[in-house]
PDB file of C-alpha atoms in Angstrom:
ATOM      1  CA  ALA L  17     133.304  88.360 116.138  1.00  0.00           C
ATOM      2  CA  ASP L  18     133.783  84.575 115.826  1.00  0.00           C
ATOM      3  CA  ASN L  19     130.122  84.069 116.547  1.00  0.00           C
ATOM      4  CA  LEU L  20     129.150  86.462 113.799  1.00  0.00           C
ATOM      5  CA  LEU L  21     131.489  84.841 111.313  1.00  0.00           C
ATOM      6  CA  GLY L  22     130.101  81.496 112.162  1.00  0.00           C
ATOM      7  CA  ARG L  23     126.536  82.614 111.311  1.00  0.00           C
ATOM      8  CA  LEU L  24     127.474  83.805 107.840  1.00  0.00           C
ATOM      9  CA  ASN L  25     127.273  81.706 104.673  1.00  0.00           C
ATOM     10  CA  VAL L  26     130.742  82.064 103.190  1.00  0.00           C
ATOM     11  CA  ASP L  27     130.785  79.024 100.848  1.00  0.00           C
ATOM     12  CA  GLY L  28     131.460  80.416  97.410  1.00  0.00           C
ATOM     13  CA  SER L  29     127.860  79.893  96.177  1.00  0.00           C
ATOM     14  CA  ASN L  30     125.913  82.464  94.170  1.00  0.00           C
ATOM     15  CA  SER L  31     124.073  83.613  97.297  1.00  0.00           C
ATOM     16  CA  ALA L  32     127.138  83.531  99.585  1.00  0.00           C
ATOM     17  CA  ASP L  33     127.803  86.238 102.086  1.00  0.00           C
ATOM     18  CA  MET L  34     130.905  88.303 101.652  1.00  0.00           C
ATOM     19  CA  VAL L  35     133.106  89.239 104.571  1.00  0.00           C
ATOM     20  CA  SER L  36     136.307  91.248 105.132  1.00  0.00           C
ATOM     21  CA  LEU L  37     138.357  92.269 108.170  1.00  0.00           C
ATOM     22  CA  ILE L  38     140.103  95.543 109.005  1.00  0.00           C
ATOM     23  CA  GLY L  39     142.285  95.526 112.101  1.00  0.00           C
ATOM     24  CA  ILE L  40     142.927  98.853 113.735  1.00  0.00           C
ATOM     25  CA  ARG L  41     146.121  99.482 115.702  1.00  0.00           C
ATOM     26  CA  GLY L  42     148.057 102.526 116.721  1.00  0.00           C
ATOM     27  CA  ARG L  43     149.642 104.383 113.815  1.00  0.00           C
ATOM     28  CA  ASP L  44     153.079 103.786 115.220  1.00  0.00           C
ATOM     29  CA  ASP L  45     152.276 100.087 115.491  1.00  0.00           C
ATOM     30  CA  GLY L  46     151.154  99.525 111.911  1.00  0.00           C
ATOM     31  CA  GLY L  47     147.899 101.491 111.650  1.00  0.00           C
ATOM     32  CA  LEU L  48     145.290  99.517 109.744  1.00  0.00           C
ATOM     33  CA  THR L  49     146.425  95.913 109.916  1.00  0.00           C
ATOM     34  CA  PRO L  50     145.661  93.247 109.112  1.00  0.00           C
ATOM     35  CA  LEU L  51     143.683  94.207 105.984  1.00  0.00           C
ATOM     36  CA  VAL L  52     141.837  91.092 104.743  1.00  0.00           C
ATOM     37  CA  PRO L  53     139.925  91.847 101.559  1.00  0.00           C
ATOM     38  CA  PHE L  54     136.486  90.588 100.806  1.00  0.00           C
ATOM     39  CA  THR L  55     135.946  86.828 100.438  1.00  0.00           C
ATOM     40  CA  ASP L  56     132.857  84.877  99.675  1.00  0.00           C
ATOM     41  CA  PHE L  57     134.460  81.452  99.931  1.00  0.00           C
ATOM     42  CA  ASP L  58     137.165  81.342 102.580  1.00  0.00           C
ATOM     43  CA  PRO L  59     135.932  82.074 106.190  1.00  0.00           C
ATOM     44  CA  ASN L  60     139.170  80.580 107.606  1.00  0.00           C
ATOM     45  CA  LEU L  61     141.104  83.466 106.161  1.00  0.00           C
ATOM     46  CA  ILE L  62     139.190  85.824 108.365  1.00  0.00           C
ATOM     47  CA  GLY L  63     139.061  83.492 111.330  1.00  0.00           C
ATOM     48  CA  ASN L  64     142.830  83.049 111.377  1.00  0.00           C
ATOM     49  CA  GLU L  65     143.381  86.817 111.577  1.00  0.00           C
ATOM     50  CA  PHE L  66     140.873  86.994 114.471  1.00  0.00           C
ATOM     51  CA  ASP L  67     142.961  84.470 116.301  1.00  0.00           C
ATOM     52  CA  THR L  68     146.109  86.559 115.757  1.00  0.00           C
ATOM     53  CA  LEU L  69     144.408  89.743 116.917  1.00  0.00           C
ATOM     54  CA  ARG L  70     143.024  88.056 120.019  1.00  0.00           C
ATOM     55  CA  ALA L  71     146.544  87.218 121.149  1.00  0.00           C
ATOM     56  CA  GLU L  72     147.946  90.739 120.817  1.00  0.00           C
ATOM     57  CA  THR L  73     147.838  93.789 123.039  1.00  0.00           C
ATOM     58  CA  VAL L  74     147.774  97.222 121.514  1.00  0.00           C
ATOM     59  CA  ARG L  75     148.981  99.885 123.915  1.00  0.00           C
ATOM     60  CA  GLU L  76     148.338 102.893 121.697  1.00  0.00           C
ATOM     61  CA  VAL L  77     145.252 104.839 120.919  1.00  0.00           C
ATOM     62  CA  THR L  78     143.805 103.611 117.631  1.00  0.00           C
ATOM     63  CA  PRO L  79     142.437 105.548 114.645  1.00  0.00           C
ATOM     64  CA  LEU L  80     138.917 103.956 114.504  1.00  0.00           C
ATOM     65  CA  TYR L  81     137.600 106.539 111.988  1.00  0.00           C
ATOM     66  CA  ASP L  82     140.439 105.568 109.606  1.00  0.00           C
ATOM     67  CA  GLY L  83     139.343 101.942 109.823  1.00  0.00           C
ATOM     68  CA  ILE L  84     135.700 102.740 109.149  1.00  0.00           C
ATOM     69  CA  ASP L  85     136.631 105.004 106.229  1.00  0.00           C
ATOM     70  CA  GLN L  86     138.734 102.122 104.809  1.00  0.00           C
ATOM     71  CA  ALA L  87     135.700  99.829 105.017  1.00  0.00           C
ATOM     72  CA  LEU L  88     133.568 102.434 103.162  1.00  0.00           C
ATOM     73  CA  GLN L  89     136.136 102.637 100.434  1.00  0.00           C
ATOM     74  CA  TRP L  90     136.155  98.900  99.947  1.00  0.00           C
ATOM     75  CA  PHE L  91     132.340  98.958  99.677  1.00  0.00           C
ATOM     76  CA  THR L  92     132.089 101.904  97.285  1.00  0.00           C
ATOM     77  CA  GLU L  93     135.379 101.824  95.256  1.00  0.00           C
ATOM     78  CA  ASN L  94     136.647  98.299  95.606  1.00  0.00           C
ATOM     79  CA  PRO L  95     139.879  97.850  93.608  1.00  0.00           C
ATOM     80  CA  ASP L  96     138.636  94.485  92.340  1.00  0.00           C
ATOM     81  CA  ASP L  97     135.917  94.952  89.710  1.00  0.00           C
ATOM     82  CA  GLU L  98     134.433  91.447  90.261  1.00  0.00           C
ATOM     83  CA  THR L  99     134.211  92.045  93.988  1.00  0.00           C
ATOM     84  CA  GLN L 100     132.659  95.392  93.470  1.00  0.00           C
ATOM     85  CA  GLU L 101     129.911  93.886  91.168  1.00  0.00           C
ATOM     86  CA  LYS L 102     129.073  91.301  93.842  1.00  0.00           C
ATOM     87  CA  LEU L 103     128.975  94.005  96.531  1.00  0.00           C
ATOM     88  CA  ASN L 104     126.649  96.134  94.518  1.00  0.00           C
ATOM     89  CA  HIS L 105     123.914  93.449  94.891  1.00  0.00           C
ATOM     90  CA  ARG L 106     124.302  92.872  98.593  1.00  0.00           C
ATOM     91  CA  GLN L 107     123.106  94.670 101.722  1.00  0.00           C
ATOM     92  CA  GLN L 108     126.225  96.374 103.099  1.00  0.00           C
ATOM     93  CA  VAL L 109     126.935  96.452 106.827  1.00  0.00           C
ATOM     94  CA  ILE L 110     129.902  97.429 108.841  1.00  0.00           C
ATOM     95  CA  VAL L 111     130.227  95.915 112.356  1.00  0.00           C
ATOM     96  CA  VAL L 112     132.649  97.737 114.678  1.00  0.00           C
ATOM     97  CA  PHE L 113     134.155  96.204 117.791  1.00  0.00           C
ATOM     98  CA  SER L 114     135.696  99.006 119.867  1.00  0.00           C
ATOM     99  CA  ASP L 115     136.017 100.172 123.422  1.00  0.00           C
ATOM    100  CA  GLY L 116     135.157 103.663 122.301  1.00  0.00           C
ATOM    101  CA  ILE L 117     136.365 106.614 120.229  1.00  0.00           C
ATOM    102  CA  ASP L 118     139.842 107.884 120.958  1.00  0.00           C
ATOM    103  CA  ASN L 119     139.727 111.653 120.856  1.00  0.00           C
ATOM    104  CA  GLN L 120     143.253 111.941 119.397  1.00  0.00           C
ATOM    105  CA  PHE L 121     142.007 110.696 116.007  1.00  0.00           C
ATOM    106  CA  SER L 122     138.378 111.914 116.051  1.00  0.00           C
ATOM    107  CA  SER L 123     136.631 115.094 115.039  1.00  0.00           C
ATOM    108  CA  GLU L 124     133.043 116.093 114.365  1.00  0.00           C
ATOM    109  CA  SER L 125     133.839 116.747 110.690  1.00  0.00           C
ATOM    110  CA  TYR L 126     135.388 113.311 110.244  1.00  0.00           C
ATOM    111  CA  GLU L 127     132.324 111.816 111.975  1.00  0.00           C
ATOM    112  CA  THR L 128     129.989 113.734 109.692  1.00  0.00           C
ATOM    113  CA  ILE L 129     131.905 112.564 106.567  1.00  0.00           C
ATOM    114  CA  ILE L 130     131.551 108.954 107.601  1.00  0.00           C
ATOM    115  CA  ILE L 131     127.840 109.286 108.484  1.00  0.00           C
ATOM    116  CA  ASN L 132     127.199 111.032 105.128  1.00  0.00           C
ATOM    117  CA  LYS L 133     129.023 108.317 103.166  1.00  0.00           C
ATOM    118  CA  CYS L 134     127.023 105.584 104.887  1.00  0.00           C
ATOM    119  CA  LEU L 135     123.691 107.321 104.214  1.00  0.00           C
ATOM    120  CA  GLN L 136     124.551 108.072 100.575  1.00  0.00           C
ATOM    121  CA  ASN L 137     125.430 104.457  99.926  1.00  0.00           C
ATOM    122  CA  GLY L 138     122.887 102.710 102.126  1.00  0.00           C
ATOM    123  CA  ILE L 139     125.487 101.265 104.436  1.00  0.00           C
ATOM    124  CA  MET L 140     124.473 100.536 108.071  1.00  0.00           C
ATOM    125  CA  LEU L 141     126.945 100.594 110.882  1.00  0.00           C
ATOM    126  CA  TYR L 142     126.541  98.318 113.851  1.00  0.00           C
ATOM    127  CA  ALA L 143     128.692  99.198 116.860  1.00  0.00           C
ATOM    128  CA  VAL L 144     129.601  96.781 119.575  1.00  0.00           C
ATOM    129  CA  ARG L 145     131.329  98.644 122.506  1.00  0.00           C
ATOM    130  CA  MET L 146     133.647  96.302 124.323  1.00  0.00           C
ATOM    131  CA  GLU L 147     133.746  97.091 127.999  1.00  0.00           C
ATOM    132  CA  ALA L 148     137.327  96.961 129.388  1.00  0.00           C
ATOM    133  CA  PRO L 149     137.618  96.394 133.068  1.00  0.00           C
ATOM    134  CA  GLY L 150     138.877  99.491 134.973  1.00  0.00           C
ATOM    135  CA  ARG L 151     138.897 101.511 131.813  1.00  0.00           C
ATOM    136  CA  THR L 152     136.477 104.234 130.682  1.00  0.00           C
ATOM    137  CA  THR L 153     136.330 105.519 127.141  1.00  0.00           C
ATOM    138  CA  ASP L 154     133.955 107.961 125.355  1.00  0.00           C
ATOM    139  CA  ALA L 155     131.071 106.035 123.693  1.00  0.00           C
ATOM    140  CA  ASP L 156     129.047 108.921 122.509  1.00  0.00           C
ATOM    141  CA  ASN L 157     130.581 109.126 119.043  1.00  0.00           C
ATOM    142  CA  LEU L 158     130.435 105.369 118.634  1.00  0.00           C
ATOM    143  CA  GLU L 159     126.679 105.441 119.463  1.00  0.00           C
ATOM    144  CA  ALA L 160     126.064 108.449 117.184  1.00  0.00           C
ATOM    145  CA  LEU L 161     127.763 106.684 114.224  1.00  0.00           C
ATOM    146  CA  ALA L 162     125.484 103.598 114.654  1.00  0.00           C
ATOM    147  CA  LEU L 163     122.198 105.347 115.140  1.00  0.00           C
ATOM    148  CA  GLN L 164     122.638 108.004 112.453  1.00  0.00           C
ATOM    149  CA  THR L 165     123.378 105.371 109.846  1.00  0.00           C
ATOM    150  CA  LYS L 166     120.268 103.416 110.790  1.00  0.00           C
ATOM    151  CA  GLY L 167     122.382 100.768 112.532  1.00  0.00           C
ATOM    152  CA  ILE L 168     122.373  99.586 116.155  1.00  0.00           C
ATOM    153  CA  TYR L 169     124.609 100.326 119.125  1.00  0.00           C
ATOM    154  CA  VAL L 170     125.124  97.867 122.042  1.00  0.00           C
ATOM    155  CA  THR L 171     127.598  97.573 124.893  1.00  0.00           C
ATOM    156  CA  HIS L 172     129.113  94.155 125.471  1.00  0.00           C
ATOM    157  CA  ASP L 173     129.772  92.839 128.891  1.00  0.00           C
ATOM    158  CA  ALA L 174     128.895  89.810 130.925  1.00  0.00           C
ATOM    159  CA  ASP L 175     125.292  91.014 131.416  1.00  0.00           C
ATOM    160  CA  THR L 176     124.599  91.888 127.764  1.00  0.00           C
ATOM    161  CA  HIS L 177     126.355  88.964 126.021  1.00  0.00           C
ATOM    162  CA  GLU L 178     123.110  87.385 124.782  1.00  0.00           C
ATOM    163  CA  GLU L 179     121.808  90.791 123.566  1.00  0.00           C
ATOM    164  CA  VAL L 180     124.988  91.202 121.421  1.00  0.00           C
ATOM    165  CA  LEU L 181     124.454  87.723 119.868  1.00  0.00           C
ATOM    166  CA  SER L 182     120.892  88.694 119.025  1.00  0.00           C
ATOM    167  CA  LEU L 183     122.326  91.693 117.273  1.00  0.00           C
ATOM    168  CA  PHE L 184     124.204  89.358 114.978  1.00  0.00           C
ATOM    169  CA  SER L 185     120.925  87.637 114.126  1.00  0.00           C
ATOM    170  CA  ASP L 186     119.679  91.002 112.850  1.00  0.00           C
ATOM    171  CA  VAL L 187     122.739  91.293 110.662  1.00  0.00           C
ATOM    172  CA  VAL L 188     122.332  87.812 109.209  1.00  0.00           C
ATOM    173  CA  SER L 189     118.608  88.343 108.565  1.00  0.00           C
ATOM    174  CA  GLN L 190     119.540  90.983 106.002  1.00  0.00           C
ATOM    175  CA  ARG L 191     121.889  88.655 104.046  1.00  0.00           C
ATOM    176  CA  GLN L 192     119.550  88.461 101.017  1.00  0.00           C
ATOM    177  CA  SER L 193     118.229  92.008 101.096  1.00  0.00           C
ATOM    178  CA  TYR L 194     118.275  94.013  97.896  1.00  0.00           C
ATOM    179  CA  ARG L 195     117.691  97.686  97.625  1.00  0.00           C
ATOM    180  CA  VAL L 196     115.206  98.458  94.885  1.00  0.00           C
ATOM    181  CA  THR L 197     114.743 102.079  93.721  1.00  0.00           C
ATOM    182  CA  PHE L 198     112.891 103.632  90.810  1.00  0.00           C
ATOM    183  CA  PRO L 199     111.491 107.000  89.769  1.00  0.00           C
ATOM    184  CA  LEU L 200     107.721 107.567  90.186  1.00  0.00           C
ATOM    185  CA  MET L 201     106.323 110.589  88.354  1.00  0.00           C
ATOM    186  CA  ARG L 202     103.268 110.968  90.586  1.00  0.00           C
ATOM    187  CA  ARG L 203     102.388 113.148  93.504  1.00  0.00           C
ATOM    188  CA  GLN L 204     103.609 112.006  96.882  1.00  0.00           C
ATOM    189  CA  GLY L 205     101.469 109.374  98.549  1.00  0.00           C
ATOM    190  CA  ASP L 206     101.035 105.573  99.053  1.00  0.00           C
ATOM    191  CA  TYR L 207     100.920 103.331  95.981  1.00  0.00           C
ATOM    192  CA  GLU L 208     100.771  99.558  95.538  1.00  0.00           C
ATOM    193  CA  VAL L 209     103.732  98.129  93.642  1.00  0.00           C
ATOM    194  CA  LEU L 210     104.183  94.587  92.257  1.00  0.00           C
ATOM    195  CA  ILE L 211     107.842  93.506  92.103  1.00  0.00           C
ATOM    196  CA  GLN L 212     108.988  90.328  90.271  1.00  0.00           C
ATOM    197  CA  VAL L 213     112.585  89.061  90.243  1.00  0.00           C
ATOM    198  CA  VAL L 214     113.248  86.655  87.419  1.00  0.00           C
ATOM    199  CA  ASP L 215     116.198  84.753  85.864  1.00  0.00           C
ATOM    200  CA  THR L 216     118.726  85.035  88.745  1.00  0.00           C
ATOM    201  CA  PRO L 217     121.361  82.439  89.612  1.00  0.00           C
ATOM    202  CA  ILE L 218     119.214  81.191  92.512  1.00  0.00           C
ATOM    203  CA  GLY L 219     115.818  81.212  90.639  1.00  0.00           C
ATOM    204  CA  ASP L 220     112.869  83.496  90.224  1.00  0.00           C
TER     205      ASP L 220
END
């Protein structure tokens, strides 16, 4: 997570990346905490919370779907209008770090709702499964979430560490991606289109 954060451009400029953090704990241990809202200028705010999470042990099962659902809400119905306007013009990606889906808080219907929300809003979900020594968790749902939202699923361990870092390169490469849609009143087929972008804060 630190490596991903370090690759992002969170400097307050017009082309800055935006990043937020949702920690997921057992419901009896606080539930979704910390909740760090989107920032495009203060990476230390996120980094400090990473440091806090790294030093804590959560001994309960955790409601991962609740955390993903909260992230989707921040993307699509952000309570801050200025933040929402910025998000509307950025490629939206959720990166999940988890050792797997805990069955206590998961269901096929909840999974379907999350996938549909991602697809409807063009949000990709990247899943990094964190291998825990001596512990086995169900990864099928985590992989399904990533692949069905056009994201990527990888397992992190000592042998795949470099593969995971290359995944972050894929995320960063989309930092300036814009979705362009328009109606075309012609029969289905292949057409050439010229697209020009002019008079933006960073030029034409």
